[in-house]
CSV table of C-alpha atoms in Angstrom, one decimal:
chain,number,residue,atom,x,y,z
A,128,UNK,CA,23.0,-78.5,11.1
A,129,UNK,CA,25.8,-78.0,13.7
A,130,UNK,CA,26.2,-75.0,15.8
A,131,UNK,CA,29.9,-73.9,13.6
A,132,UNK,CA,27.6,-73.7,10.2
A,133,UNK,CA,24.8,-71.8,12.3
A,134,UNK,CA,27.3,-69.4,13.2
A,135,UNK,CA,28.6,-69.1,9.5
A,136,UNK,CA,25.2,-68.7,8.5
A,137,UNK,CA,24.4,-66.3,10.9
A,138,UNK,CA,27.8,-64.2,9.8
A,139,UNK,CA,26.3,-64.7,6.3
A,140,UNK,CA,22.8,-62.8,7.6
A,141,UNK,CA,25.0,-60.2,9.1
A,142,UNK,CA,27.1,-59.3,5.9
A,143,UNK,CA,23.9,-58.9,4.2
A,144,UNK,CA,22.3,-56.9,6.0
A,145,UNK,CA,25.4,-54.7,6.7
A,146,UNK,CA,25.8,-54.4,2.7
A,147,UNK,CA,21.8,-53.5,2.3
A,148,UNK,CA,22.2,-50.7,5.2
A,149,UNK,CA,25.7,-49.6,3.8
A,150,UNK,CA,23.9,-49.2,0.2
A,151,UNK,CA,20.5,-47.3,1.3
A,152,UNK,CA,22.0,-45.5,4.6
A,153,UNK,CA,23.4,-42.1,3.3
A,154,UNK,CA,24.6,-40.8,6.3
A,155,UNK,CA,28.0,-41.4,7.0
A,156,UNK,CA,27.9,-42.7,10.5
A,157,UNK,CA,25.1,-45.1,9.7
A,158,UNK,CA,27.3,-45.8,6.1
A,159,UNK,CA,30.4,-47.0,9.1
A,160,UNK,CA,28.4,-49.0,10.9
A,161,UNK,CA,27.1,-50.4,8.5
A,162,UNK,CA,30.6,-51.3,7.3
A,163,UNK,CA,31.7,-52.6,10.5
A,164,UNK,CA,28.3,-55.1,10.7
A,165,UNK,CA,29.4,-56.4,7.4
A,166,UNK,CA,33.0,-56.9,9.0
A,167,UNK,CA,31.7,-58.7,12.0
A,168,UNK,CA,30.0,-60.7,9.9
A,169,UNK,CA,32.7,-61.9,7.9
A,170,UNK,CA,34.7,-62.7,11.6
A,171,UNK,CA,31.9,-64.7,12.2
A,172,UNK,CA,31.8,-66.8,8.6
A,173,UNK,CA,35.9,-67.2,9.8
A,174,UNK,CA,34.8,-68.3,13.0
A,175,UNK,CA,32.3,-70.8,12.2
A,176,UNK,CA,34.0,-72.5,9.4
A,177,UNK,CA,36.9,-72.8,10.8
A,178,UNK,CA,35.7,-75.3,13.4
A,179,UNK,CA,36.3,-79.2,12.9
A,180,UNK,CA,36.4,-82.4,14.7
A,181,UNK,CA,39.7,-81.6,16.6
A,182,UNK,CA,38.9,-78.8,17.7
A,183,UNK,CA,39.5,-74.8,16.4
A,184,UNK,CA,41.9,-74.3,13.6
A,185,UNK,CA,44.2,-71.5,15.5
A,186,UNK,CA,45.2,-69.8,12.2
A,187,UNK,CA,41.7,-68.2,11.0
A,188,UNK,CA,40.8,-67.5,14.8
A,189,UNK,CA,44.3,-65.6,14.8
A,190,UNK,CA,43.0,-63.6,11.5
A,191,UNK,CA,39.8,-62.8,13.6
A,192,UNK,CA,41.6,-61.4,16.2
A,193,UNK,CA,44.2,-59.6,14.1
A,194,UNK,CA,41.1,-58.2,12.2
A,195,UNK,CA,39.1,-56.8,14.9
A,196,UNK,CA,41.9,-54.9,16.2
A,197,UNK,CA,42.6,-53.2,12.7
A,198,UNK,CA,38.7,-53.1,12.5
A,199,UNK,CA,38.8,-51.0,15.8
A,200,UNK,CA,41.8,-48.6,14.7
A,201,UNK,CA,40.0,-48.4,11.2
A,202,UNK,CA,36.9,-47.4,12.7
A,203,UNK,CA,38.4,-44.6,15.1
A,204,UNK,CA,40.2,-42.9,11.6
A,205,UNK,CA,36.9,-43.5,9.7
A,206,UNK,CA,35.1,-41.4,12.7
A,207,UNK,CA,37.7,-38.5,12.9
A,208,UNK,CA,37.9,-38.2,9.3
A,209,UNK,CA,33.8,-37.8,9.0
A,210,UNK,CA,34.0,-35.5,12.3
A,211,UNK,CA,36.5,-33.4,9.8
A,212,UNK,CA,34.3,-33.4,7.4
A,213,UNK,CA,31.3,-32.4,9.1
A,214,UNK,CA,33.2,-29.3,10.6
A,215,UNK,CA,34.3,-28.5,7.0
A,216,UNK,CA,31.2,-28.5,5.2
A,217,UNK,CA,28.6,-29.1,8.0
A,218,UNK,CA,27.2,-31.9,5.8
A,219,UNK,CA,26.7,-35.7,6.7
A,220,UNK,CA,26.4,-36.8,4.0
A,221,UNK,CA,28.8,-37.4,0.4
A,222,UNK,CA,26.0,-36.6,-2.6
A,223,UNK,CA,25.3,-33.4,-1.5
A,224,UNK,CA,22.1,-33.5,0.4
A,225,UNK,CA,21.0,-30.8,3.3
A,226,UNK,CA,23.6,-30.4,6.1
A,227,UNK,CA,22.6,-31.5,9.2
A,228,UNK,CA,20.1,-30.0,11.8
A,229,UNK,CA,19.6,-27.7,9.2
A,230,UNK,CA,23.3,-25.9,9.5
A,231,UNK,CA,24.5,-24.1,6.8
A,232,UNK,CA,28.0,-23.9,7.9
A,233,UNK,CA,30.3,-23.3,4.9
A,234,UNK,CA,34.4,-23.7,4.6
A,235,UNK,CA,34.4,-20.1,5.7
A,236,UNK,CA,31.6,-20.6,8.7
A,237,UNK,CA,33.5,-23.5,10.1
A,238,UNK,CA,34.1,-24.0,13.7
A,239,UNK,CA,37.0,-26.4,13.4
A,240,UNK,CA,40.0,-26.4,15.8
């Protein structure tokens, strides 16, 4: 087993862990972290499978670098949206579960800017 294949298998493992966390967790920030783990696993698969005898293939390397930048921007946007959702509803999940920390802030009691 080569090192590159080991990277790809580790990426598959990370994707599995991330998908399991995304399905099992209800808290929005935890789901976002699980989604980022899935993305990191995909990047690792791409980097691991893009290796061959003459060295790394530059196209998948460029795709992964672009993907990292896009994922950072998407994560920042998701954090802002989750924060705004929390200020408006007082909830940290989408399923209508209990409010986080015993807060009962609703649309009329929000503390948003």
